[in-house]
Coordinates of C-alpha atoms and ligand atoms in Angstrom, one line a residue:
M1 CA 0.0 0.0 -0.1
S2 CA 2.6 2.4 0.8
E3 CA 4.7 1.7 -2.0
K4 CA 1.8 2.9 -4.3
K5 CA 1.6 5.9 -2.2
E6 CA 4.9 7.2 -2.8
S7 CA 4.3 7.0 -6.4
R8 CA 1.3 8.0 -7.3
D9 CA 2.8 10.8 -9.2
W10 CA 3.6 8.4 -12.1
Y11 CA 0.7 9.9 -13.5
K12 CA 3.1 13.1 -14.7
E13 CA 5.3 11.3 -17.0
A14 CA 2.9 8.7 -18.7
V15 CA 1.0 8.7 -21.7
F16 CA -2.9 7.3 -21.3
Y17 CA -4.9 5.4 -23.9
Q18 CA -8.5 5.4 -23.9
I19 CA -10.3 2.4 -24.6
W20 CA -14.0 2.6 -25.3
V21 CA -14.6 -1.3 -24.9
R22 CA -17.7 -1.7 -27.5
S23 CA -16.0 -0.6 -30.4
F24 CA -12.6 -1.6 -29.5
C25 CA -12.2 -5.5 -30.5
D26 CA -14.8 -8.5 -30.4
G27 CA -13.1 -11.2 -28.8
N28 CA -16.0 -13.8 -29.1
G29 CA -17.4 -13.2 -32.5
D30 CA -21.2 -11.8 -31.5
G31 CA -20.5 -8.3 -33.1
I32 CA -19.8 -6.2 -29.4
G33 CA -16.3 -5.3 -28.3
D34 CA -15.4 -6.9 -25.2
L35 CA -12.5 -7.7 -22.5
Y36 CA -11.2 -10.6 -24.7
G37 CA -10.5 -8.5 -27.4
V38 CA -8.8 -6.2 -25.3
Y39 CA -6.8 -9.0 -23.6
D40 CA -5.8 -9.7 -27.2
K41 CA -5.0 -6.2 -28.4
L42 CA -2.9 -4.9 -25.0
E43 CA 0.5 -5.7 -27.0
Y44 CA -0.7 -3.5 -29.4
V45 CA -1.7 -0.7 -27.2
K46 CA 1.6 -1.4 -25.3
S47 CA 3.7 -0.7 -28.5
L48 CA 2.3 2.9 -28.6
G49 CA 4.6 3.6 -25.9
V50 CA 1.9 4.4 -23.5
D51 CA 1.9 3.8 -20.0
A52 CA -1.5 3.6 -18.7
I53 CA -5.3 2.5 -20.0
W54 CA -8.3 4.5 -19.4
F55 CA -11.6 2.3 -19.6
N56 CA -15.2 3.9 -20.4
P57 CA -17.8 2.3 -18.2
L58 CA -17.4 -1.7 -17.9
Y59 CA -20.1 -2.5 -15.8
P60 CA -23.6 -3.5 -16.7
S61 CA -25.7 -0.8 -18.2
P62 CA -29.1 -0.6 -20.2
N63 CA -27.0 1.5 -22.2
A64 CA -29.6 4.4 -22.4
D65 CA -26.1 6.0 -22.7
Y66 CA -23.8 3.1 -23.1
G67 CA -22.5 2.6 -20.2
Y68 CA -22.6 5.7 -18.4
D69 CA -26.3 4.8 -16.7
I70 CA -24.6 2.1 -14.3
S71 CA -26.9 -0.6 -12.8
D72 CA -24.3 -2.6 -11.0
Y73 CA -21.3 -0.6 -10.0
C74 CA -19.5 -3.6 -9.0
D75 CA -19.6 -6.0 -11.8
I76 CA -18.7 -6.3 -15.6
H77 CA -21.5 -6.1 -18.3
P78 CA -22.0 -9.0 -19.6
D79 CA -21.4 -8.0 -23.1
Y80 CA -17.8 -7.6 -22.3
G81 CA -17.3 -10.6 -20.5
D82 CA -17.5 -10.9 -16.5
L83 CA -15.2 -10.0 -13.6
D84 CA -12.4 -12.9 -13.7
Q85 CA -12.0 -11.6 -17.3
F86 CA -11.6 -7.9 -16.3
K87 CA -8.8 -9.2 -13.8
K88 CA -6.8 -11.3 -16.6
V89 CA -6.8 -8.0 -18.5
L90 CA -5.9 -5.9 -15.8
N91 CA -3.1 -8.5 -14.8
K92 CA -1.7 -8.5 -18.4
A93 CA -1.8 -5.0 -18.2
H94 CA 0.2 -4.6 -15.1
E95 CA 2.6 -7.1 -16.4
L96 CA 2.9 -5.1 -19.6
G97 CA 3.9 -2.2 -17.4
M98 CA 0.6 -0.4 -18.0
K99 CA -1.6 1.3 -15.3
V100 CA -5.3 1.0 -15.5
I101 CA -7.9 3.3 -14.3
M102 CA -11.9 3.2 -14.2
D103 CA -14.9 5.5 -15.5
L104 CA -16.3 6.7 -11.8
V105 CA -19.8 7.4 -12.9
I106 CA -21.5 9.1 -9.5
N107 CA -23.8 12.3 -10.3
H108 CA -26.5 9.5 -11.4
T109 CA -27.1 5.6 -12.0
S110 CA -29.2 3.7 -14.2
D111 CA -33.2 3.9 -13.7
E112 CA -32.4 0.0 -13.4
H113 CA -30.1 0.4 -10.4
K114 CA -31.4 -1.8 -7.7
W115 CA -31.3 1.5 -5.4
F116 CA -33.6 3.5 -8.0
K117 CA -35.7 0.3 -8.3
E118 CA -36.2 0.6 -4.2
S119 CA -36.4 4.4 -3.8
R120 CA -39.2 4.4 -5.7
K121 CA -40.8 2.4 -3.6
G122 CA -41.1 5.4 -1.1
G123 CA -42.0 4.4 2.3
D124 CA -40.7 6.5 5.4
D125 CA -38.4 3.2 6.4
N126 CA -37.5 2.4 3.3
P127 CA -33.2 3.1 3.5
Y128 CA -33.2 4.0 -0.1
K129 CA -35.7 6.7 0.1
D130 CA -33.2 9.7 0.0
Y131 CA -30.6 8.4 -2.3
Y132 CA -32.2 10.0 -5.5
I133 CA -33.3 13.9 -5.8
W134 CA -37.3 13.6 -5.3
R135 CA -39.7 16.6 -5.8
D136 CA -43.5 17.0 -5.9
E137 CA -43.1 19.9 -8.2
P138 CA -40.4 20.5 -10.6
N139 CA -38.1 23.1 -11.3
N140 CA -37.8 24.5 -14.4
W141 CA -34.2 23.2 -15.4
D142 CA -33.6 21.6 -18.7
S143 CA -31.5 18.4 -19.2
F144 CA -28.7 17.8 -20.9
F145 CA -29.7 15.0 -23.0
E146 CA -33.8 14.6 -22.8
G147 CA -35.9 17.9 -22.7
K148 CA -36.7 18.8 -19.0
A149 CA -34.7 17.6 -15.9
W150 CA -37.7 16.2 -13.9
E151 CA -39.4 13.0 -14.9
F152 CA -42.7 11.7 -12.9
D153 CA -42.5 8.6 -11.7
S154 CA -45.8 6.9 -11.2
L155 CA -45.1 4.5 -8.8
R156 CA -43.6 6.9 -6.4
G157 CA -46.0 9.7 -7.3
Q158 CA -43.2 11.9 -7.6
Y159 CA -40.5 13.5 -10.0
Y160 CA -37.2 12.5 -10.0
L161 CA -34.0 14.8 -11.4
H162 CA -32.3 13.6 -14.0
L163 CA -29.3 16.3 -15.3
F164 CA -29.0 13.7 -18.6
A165 CA -31.1 11.2 -20.3
K166 CA -34.6 10.1 -18.8
K167 CA -32.7 6.4 -17.7
Q168 CA -30.3 8.6 -15.6
P169 CA -31.4 9.9 -12.3
D170 CA -29.4 12.0 -10.5
L171 CA -28.2 10.9 -7.3
N172 CA -28.5 12.8 -4.1
M173 CA -24.8 13.2 -2.9
D174 CA -26.4 15.0 0.1
N175 CA -27.4 11.9 1.6
P176 CA -24.7 10.5 3.8
K177 CA -25.5 7.3 2.9
V178 CA -25.1 7.4 -0.9
R179 CA -21.4 8.6 -0.1
E180 CA -20.8 5.8 1.8
E181 CA -21.9 3.8 -1.1
V182 CA -19.6 5.6 -3.4
K183 CA -16.5 4.9 -1.1
N184 CA -17.6 1.2 -1.1
I185 CA -17.1 1.5 -4.8
L186 CA -13.3 3.1 -4.7
R187 CA -12.6 0.2 -2.2
F188 CA -14.1 -2.7 -4.4
W189 CA -11.7 -1.3 -7.5
L190 CA -8.9 0.0 -5.6
S191 CA -8.7 -3.2 -3.4
M192 CA -8.9 -5.0 -6.7
G193 CA -5.4 -3.2 -8.0
V194 CA -6.9 -0.6 -10.4
D195 CA -4.6 2.3 -10.0
G196 CA -7.3 5.3 -10.3
F197 CA -10.7 7.0 -11.5
R198 CA -11.4 9.4 -14.3
E199 CA -14.7 10.8 -12.5
D200 CA -17.8 11.7 -14.6
V201 CA -19.0 15.4 -14.7
I202 CA -17.4 15.4 -11.3
N203 CA -18.2 19.1 -10.8
F204 CA -22.3 18.4 -10.8
I205 CA -22.0 16.0 -7.5
S206 CA -23.5 18.9 -5.3
K207 CA -26.7 20.9 -6.0
K208 CA -27.5 24.1 -4.7
E209 CA -29.9 23.8 -1.5
G210 CA -33.7 24.1 -2.7
L211 CA -32.9 23.7 -6.3
P212 CA -33.6 27.4 -7.1
N213 CA -35.2 28.0 -11.0
G214 CA -32.5 28.8 -13.8
I215 CA -32.6 31.7 -15.9
G216 CA -35.8 30.2 -18.0
F217 CA -35.2 31.9 -21.3
L218 CA -31.2 30.1 -22.1
P219 CA -31.7 26.3 -22.6
V220 CA -30.0 24.2 -20.5
I221 CA -26.9 26.9 -19.4
G222 CA -29.3 29.0 -17.6
S223 CA -29.5 26.2 -14.7
I224 CA -25.9 25.3 -14.6
H225 CA -24.9 27.8 -12.4
N226 CA -27.2 25.9 -9.5
F227 CA -25.2 22.4 -9.7
K228 CA -21.9 23.2 -11.4
D229 CA -19.3 23.5 -8.6
G230 CA -22.1 23.2 -6.2
P231 CA -21.9 24.3 -2.3
H232 CA -20.6 21.3 -0.8
I233 CA -18.6 19.7 -3.8
H234 CA -15.5 19.8 -2.2
E235 CA -16.4 18.5 1.3
Y236 CA -17.9 15.6 -0.6
L237 CA -14.7 15.1 -2.7
A238 CA -12.3 15.2 0.1
E239 CA -14.2 12.1 1.4
F240 CA -13.6 10.5 -1.7
R241 CA -9.9 11.5 -1.9
K242 CA -9.3 9.8 1.6
V243 CA -10.4 7.0 0.5
C244 CA -8.1 6.7 -2.9
D245 CA -5.1 8.3 -0.7
E246 CA -4.8 4.9 1.1
Y247 CA -4.5 3.0 -2.0
G248 CA -2.5 6.1 -3.8
A249 CA -5.1 5.9 -6.7
V250 CA -4.9 8.8 -9.3
Q251 CA -7.8 11.0 -9.7
I252 CA -9.1 12.5 -12.9
G253 CA -12.0 15.1 -13.0
E254 CA -14.4 15.3 -15.7
G255 CA -15.2 19.1 -15.5
P256 CA -18.0 19.9 -18.5
M257 CA -18.0 24.3 -18.4
T258 CA -15.6 24.3 -15.4
T259 CA -13.0 27.1 -16.1
V260 CA -9.2 27.3 -15.0
N261 CA -10.0 29.1 -11.9
T262 CA -12.7 26.6 -10.5
A263 CA -10.6 23.7 -11.7
L264 CA -7.7 25.0 -9.6
K265 CA -9.7 24.8 -6.4
Y266 CA -10.3 20.8 -7.5
L267 CA -6.5 20.7 -8.2
S268 CA -4.7 22.7 -5.9
G269 CA -4.6 24.0 -1.8
D270 CA -6.7 22.5 0.7
T271 CA -9.6 21.4 -1.4
K272 CA -7.3 19.6 -3.8
S273 CA -9.3 16.6 -4.6
M274 CA -8.1 15.8 -8.0
D275 CA -4.5 14.8 -9.8
M276 CA -5.9 16.5 -13.3
M277 CA -9.1 17.8 -14.7
F278 CA -10.8 17.1 -17.9
S279 CA -11.4 20.9 -19.3
F280 CA -13.0 21.6 -22.3
D281 CA -11.8 25.2 -23.1
H282 CA -10.0 23.6 -26.2
M283 CA -12.7 22.0 -27.4
T284 CA -14.9 24.7 -28.7
A285 CA -12.5 26.5 -31.2
D286 CA -15.3 25.3 -33.7
C287 CA -18.1 25.6 -31.7
L288 CA -20.0 27.4 -29.0
F289 CA -20.3 25.3 -25.8
T290 CA -21.3 21.7 -27.6
E291 CA -20.2 20.8 -31.2
Y292 CA -23.9 21.1 -32.0
L293 CA -23.7 25.1 -32.1
H294 CA -20.9 24.7 -35.0
R295 CA -18.9 27.8 -36.0
P296 CA -15.8 27.9 -38.1
F297 CA -12.6 26.3 -36.4
K298 CA -10.4 29.4 -35.4
L299 CA -6.4 28.4 -34.8
I300 CA -6.7 31.4 -32.3
R301 CA -9.2 30.1 -30.1
L302 CA -7.5 26.6 -29.9
K303 CA -4.4 28.4 -28.8
N304 CA -5.7 31.0 -26.6
A305 CA -7.4 28.2 -25.0
L306 CA -4.0 25.7 -24.4
S307 CA -2.2 28.8 -23.8
K308 CA -4.6 29.7 -21.2
W309 CA -4.5 26.6 -19.2
Q310 CA -0.6 25.9 -19.5
Y311 CA 0.3 29.3 -18.2
K312 CA -2.6 29.2 -15.4
L313 CA -1.8 25.8 -14.1
A314 CA 2.0 26.6 -14.1
G315 CA 3.7 25.8 -10.8
K316 CA 0.4 24.8 -9.5
A317 CA -1.3 22.0 -11.0
W318 CA -1.1 19.5 -13.5
N319 CA -2.8 19.6 -16.7
S320 CA -4.6 16.8 -18.5
L321 CA -4.2 17.0 -22.7
Y322 CA -6.5 15.5 -25.0
L323 CA -8.2 16.0 -28.5
E324 CA -10.6 13.4 -28.8
N325 CA -12.6 10.9 -26.6
H326 CA -15.8 9.2 -26.5
D327 CA -17.6 12.2 -26.6
H328 CA -16.4 14.2 -29.4
P329 CA -16.2 14.0 -33.1
R330 CA -12.7 13.1 -34.6
I331 CA -10.1 15.3 -34.5
I332 CA -8.8 15.8 -38.1
S333 CA -12.7 15.9 -39.4
R334 CA -13.1 19.2 -37.0
Y335 CA -9.3 20.9 -36.6
G336 CA -7.7 19.6 -39.1
S337 CA -8.4 18.2 -43.0
E338 CA -9.6 15.1 -44.4
K339 CA -7.6 16.0 -48.1
Y340 CA -4.5 16.3 -45.7
H341 CA -5.4 13.4 -43.9
R342 CA -2.1 12.5 -43.0
E343 CA -0.6 15.7 -42.5
S344 CA -2.8 17.2 -40.2
G345 CA -3.4 14.0 -38.1
T346 CA 0.6 14.1 -37.4
A347 CA 0.2 18.0 -37.0
L348 CA -2.5 17.8 -34.7
A349 CA -0.1 15.4 -32.3
T350 CA 2.4 17.2 -32.5
A351 CA 0.3 20.5 -31.2
Y352 CA -1.0 18.6 -28.0
M353 CA 1.5 16.1 -27.2
F354 CA 4.5 18.7 -26.2
L355 CA 2.5 20.6 -24.0
K356 CA 2.8 20.5 -20.2
G357 CA 0.6 17.9 -18.7
T358 CA -0.1 14.3 -19.5
P359 CA -1.5 13.2 -23.2
F360 CA -4.7 11.0 -23.9
I361 CA -4.6 9.1 -27.0
Y362 CA -8.4 7.9 -27.4
Q363 CA -9.2 4.7 -29.8
G364 CA -8.6 5.2 -33.5
Q365 CA -7.1 8.8 -33.2
E366 CA -3.6 6.8 -33.2
I367 CA -4.8 6.1 -37.0
G368 CA -6.2 9.0 -37.9
M369 CA -10.2 8.0 -38.1
T370 CA -12.4 10.3 -38.9
N371 CA -16.4 11.5 -38.7
I372 CA -19.2 9.0 -40.2
K373 CA -21.7 10.3 -42.3
L374 CA -24.3 8.2 -41.8
S375 CA -27.6 8.4 -44.0
S376 CA -30.3 8.9 -41.8
I377 CA -31.0 10.0 -38.4
D378 CA -32.3 6.4 -37.5
Q379 CA -28.9 5.0 -37.9
Y380 CA -27.5 7.0 -35.3
V381 CA -27.5 5.3 -31.8
D382 CA -26.4 8.2 -29.1
V383 CA -29.1 9.8 -27.1
S384 CA -27.9 13.2 -27.3
T385 CA -27.2 13.2 -30.8
K386 CA -30.9 12.0 -31.3
N387 CA -32.3 14.6 -29.0
N388 CA -30.3 17.8 -31.0
Y389 CA -31.9 16.3 -34.2
I390 CA -35.2 16.4 -32.8
R391 CA -35.0 19.3 -30.6
Y392 CA -33.2 21.8 -32.8
H393 CA -33.8 23.3 -36.3
V394 CA -36.4 21.4 -36.8
K395 CA -37.8 24.0 -39.4
D396 CA -34.6 23.7 -41.7
P397 CA -34.4 20.8 -44.7
I398 CA -33.5 17.1 -43.7
E399 CA -30.1 17.6 -45.5
A400 CA -28.9 20.9 -43.3
R401 CA -29.9 19.1 -40.3
L402 CA -28.2 16.2 -40.8
H403 CA -25.0 17.9 -41.8
R404 CA -25.4 19.3 -38.2
I405 CA -25.4 15.8 -36.8
H406 CA -22.8 14.3 -39.1
I407 CA -20.2 17.3 -37.7
S408 CA -21.2 17.1 -34.3
S409 CA -22.4 13.5 -33.2
R410 CA -20.5 11.6 -30.5
D411 CA -21.1 8.5 -32.6
S412 CA -18.5 9.4 -34.7
A413 CA -16.0 8.4 -32.1
R414 CA -17.6 5.3 -31.5
T415 CA -17.5 3.3 -34.9
P416 CA -15.8 0.2 -34.6
M417 CA -12.0 0.5 -34.5
Q418 CA -10.4 -0.1 -37.8
W419 CA -7.9 -2.9 -37.4
D420 CA -7.4 -4.0 -41.2
A421 CA -9.1 -3.9 -44.2
S422 CA -10.6 -7.3 -44.2
E423 CA -14.6 -7.3 -43.6
N424 CA -15.9 -4.9 -40.9
A425 CA -12.3 -3.8 -40.5
G426 CA -11.1 -6.8 -38.5
F427 CA -13.3 -5.2 -35.6
T428 CA -15.1 -8.5 -35.4
T429 CA -15.9 -11.8 -37.2
G430 CA -19.6 -10.8 -36.8
K431 CA -21.8 -8.3 -37.3
P432 CA -20.7 -5.3 -35.8
W433 CA -23.1 -4.0 -33.6
F434 CA -22.9 -0.2 -35.6
F435 CA -21.6 0.8 -38.4
V436 CA -17.6 0.7 -39.5
N437 CA -16.6 3.8 -41.4
P438 CA -16.7 2.6 -45.0
N439 CA -13.1 4.7 -45.1
Y440 CA -11.4 1.4 -43.2
K441 CA -9.6 -0.1 -46.4
D442 CA -7.3 3.0 -46.2
I443 CA -7.5 3.8 -42.6
N444 CA -6.7 1.0 -40.3
V445 CA -4.0 -0.2 -38.1
A446 CA -2.4 -3.0 -40.3
A447 CA -1.8 -0.5 -43.0
E448 CA -0.7 2.5 -40.6
E449 CA 2.1 -0.3 -40.1
E450 CA 3.5 -0.5 -43.1
R451 CA 3.3 3.1 -43.5
P452 CA 6.8 4.7 -41.5
D453 CA 5.5 8.1 -42.3
G454 CA 2.3 7.3 -41.2
I455 CA -0.3 8.8 -38.3
L456 CA 0.4 5.6 -36.0
N457 CA 4.1 5.8 -36.1
Y458 CA 4.3 9.4 -36.0
Y459 CA 2.1 8.8 -32.5
R460 CA 4.8 6.2 -31.2
A461 CA 7.6 9.1 -32.2
C462 CA 5.9 11.5 -30.0
V463 CA 5.4 9.5 -27.3
K464 CA 9.2 8.4 -27.3
L465 CA 10.5 11.9 -27.6
R466 CA 8.1 13.1 -24.8
A467 CA 9.2 10.4 -22.3
S468 CA 12.8 10.9 -23.4
S469 CA 13.2 14.3 -22.7
K470 CA 13.0 15.9 -19.0
T471 CA 12.5 19.3 -20.8
L472 CA 9.3 18.1 -22.7
L473 CA 8.1 16.2 -19.4
R474 CA 9.1 18.9 -16.9
G475 CA 9.9 22.3 -18.3
S476 CA 8.0 25.7 -18.7
Y477 CA 5.7 26.5 -21.5
K478 CA 5.8 29.8 -23.6
E479 CA 3.6 30.4 -26.5
Y480 CA 4.8 32.5 -29.5
E481 CA 2.7 34.5 -32.1
P482 CA -0.2 34.5 -30.4
G483 CA -1.6 36.5 -33.0
N484 CA -0.7 34.0 -35.7
P485 CA -4.0 32.9 -37.4
L486 CA -2.3 30.0 -39.0
I487 CA 0.7 28.8 -36.8
Y488 CA 0.7 27.7 -33.4
M489 CA 4.5 27.9 -32.0
Y490 CA 5.8 27.4 -28.3
E491 CA 8.6 26.3 -26.5
R492 CA 9.3 24.2 -23.7
R493 CA 12.2 25.4 -21.9
L494 CA 14.1 23.4 -18.8
N495 CA 17.3 25.5 -17.6
K496 CA 19.1 26.2 -21.2
T497 CA 17.5 23.0 -23.1
S498 CA 14.7 24.3 -25.4
Y499 CA 12.3 22.6 -27.6
I500 CA 10.4 24.7 -29.8
V501 CA 7.1 23.2 -31.7
I502 CA 5.9 24.6 -34.9
C503 CA 2.7 23.5 -36.5
S504 CA 1.0 25.0 -39.7
F505 CA -2.8 24.9 -39.8
S506 CA -2.7 25.8 -43.0
G507 CA -3.9 23.8 -45.9
E508 CA -1.7 25.7 -48.3
A509 CA 2.2 26.3 -48.2
I510 CA 3.2 29.4 -46.3
P511 CA 5.9 31.4 -45.3
F512 CA 7.0 31.9 -41.5
I513 CA 9.3 34.2 -39.8
L514 CA 10.4 33.1 -36.5
P515 CA 10.6 35.4 -34.0
K516 CA 13.3 37.1 -32.7
G517 CA 15.9 35.0 -30.8
F518 CA 15.3 31.9 -32.8
A519 CA 16.4 33.1 -36.7
G520 CA 20.1 32.7 -36.8
H521 CA 20.8 30.2 -34.2
S522 CA 21.7 26.6 -34.1
A523 CA 19.3 23.9 -33.7
K524 CA 18.5 20.0 -34.0
L525 CA 15.5 19.0 -36.0
M526 CA 13.7 16.3 -33.8
L527 CA 10.9 15.7 -35.1
T528 CA 9.2 16.4 -38.5
N529 CA 5.9 15.0 -39.9
Y530 CA 7.4 16.0 -43.5
P531 CA 10.5 13.3 -43.7
R532 CA 11.1 13.6 -47.5
K533 CA 11.3 17.2 -47.3
R534 CA 13.6 17.6 -44.1
K535 CA 15.7 15.3 -42.3
Q536 CA 15.3 13.8 -38.7
G537 CA 18.2 14.4 -36.3
E538 CA 20.0 17.3 -38.6
I539 CA 21.6 20.1 -36.8
G540 CA 21.5 23.2 -38.8
I541 CA 20.9 27.0 -38.5
L542 CA 17.6 28.5 -38.5
P543 CA 17.4 30.5 -41.4
K544 CA 16.8 34.2 -41.1
K545 CA 14.3 34.9 -44.0
G546 CA 12.4 32.3 -42.9
L547 CA 10.7 28.8 -43.1
R548 CA 8.6 27.5 -46.0
L549 CA 6.1 25.7 -44.4
S550 CA 4.2 22.9 -45.9
P551 CA 0.5 22.0 -45.7
Y552 CA -0.2 21.1 -42.1
E553 CA 3.8 20.8 -41.8
A554 CA 4.9 20.5 -37.9
M555 CA 8.5 20.2 -36.2
V556 CA 9.8 19.8 -32.9
I557 CA 13.2 21.6 -32.7
K558 CA 15.9 21.4 -30.0
M559 CA 18.4 24.1 -29.1
K560 CA 20.2 25.7 -26.2
R561 CA 18.9 29.0 -24.8
V562 CA 21.0 31.4 -22.9
Ligands
LIG1 C1 -20.1 12.5 -19.4 C2 -19.6 11.5 -20.1 C3 -20.5 10.9 -21.2 C4 -22.1 10.7 -20.9 C5 -22.3 11.8 -19.3 C6 -23.5 11.7 -18.8 O1 -19.8 13.6 -19.9 O2 -18.2 11.1 -20.9 O3 -20.3 10.2 -22.4 O4 -23.0 11.1 -21.7 O5 -21.1 12.4 -18.6 O6 -23.0 10.4 -18.0
LIG2 CA1 -17.9 -9.7 -27.9

């Protein structure tokens, strides 16, 4: 135990790989990804150079929100295997030198969880009576996924709160018994040997007393101040932190709409309860609040968001770094270019993997998977996608409405992993539970393995370079040319050693005059995504007349600074 405790800091030098198991690899041919498939692919995961795996929820769930509606916290969904198979995966991951963290979803359960089934019965001596948030009259809050945030339950004769889908009733965290249940869940997985948790919408678990109405005319966001960073959040999280401290478990909080200043309360000082937070600022460079409210991508917005977190957390807290996960459409289709698929995929990798913090790679991101475009809304399965479609822009022509879905749906991140060019992309020998992206013949792991300059091998090179350098792991961050709308340039520095990252986000060749202090200096090219144009490892003088950058050209150079 104490050994684990001392080593919690491992996460700062780690790279994580995120597995959304249902679409990762099907090991038993029923068309659904599972822990048998994961077991077989652990060597592949390890081959990326990563140090840890985050599993999206693996628990029994009716899948109203694909695992985020949990009906039993201490078991494995029969679609994915069982506890024995999970232990096999856990042990093998550990043997391969990879840690494993689980998803902890405690803002809500499934309505099919035993606690909710009991709670519905009401009655004064019912121990589950106050496990959820029941009211005789609803307030005016909206849910994120399905209309109003309240649903009437005819058995109990009251309304229950659900910030997400109807089948996701919110737990009443003010009830100490509920918090004890959470601690038991933590202990269950930690004593089995898992290394930590990613904590779902953790900044929403404490609601304002009396549940006051929100600002009615603002859908969803008008009520958020009533449950985001609520009045008792830090007390409750301190209780959970104590349990995690006993095991040295890493805690990563998902913080929708969190600001950098509120994040610091979770990440530092007396109220520190998390090791990292997943922030969202940098995910709105092409949208407002959510991908469904699209606006054209602007690099400046992306750079501002990344730099803000880099600067504000410096010396105080640790960043988590990501561009994709199971909640967002694919990054090449958003911030990159499907036309310059390889170039933009590698440039995006360069842009975020060398920031200060812990990078996360989402399954399929490392081979440049892109958004799927299904031809009818009926083919989509995600509850929020469907809700957006029926709720907003309903008077627009069908094509326009579908276009919004194509660019925003979470389902694009949830299509089966593309392993090879065989039928169903090698994901399953059966009938895949969801559509495989038709581009799998070209975009797949086997094909990428054969491409030394491809996206997959570039990710491996990024992971390796980062791990090899104290400067990249621990050095400071400084952005250059923040007003440049096409180029992202930053420096990581430790003492006299600097790494300079330069990424073009332009689909055209463009000139770039290096800022003062760089031109004329000697530097070594550590990484390039144009290996036929530039020579990795070469030492040269940074040109005074500037660099000519090819479309989505990216590079990492190393130099001495005085
Ligand atoms: C988080 C999860 C998302 C889920 C939601 C409700 O944002 O990442 O997938 O739908 O919480 O649990
Ligand atoms: Ca299966």
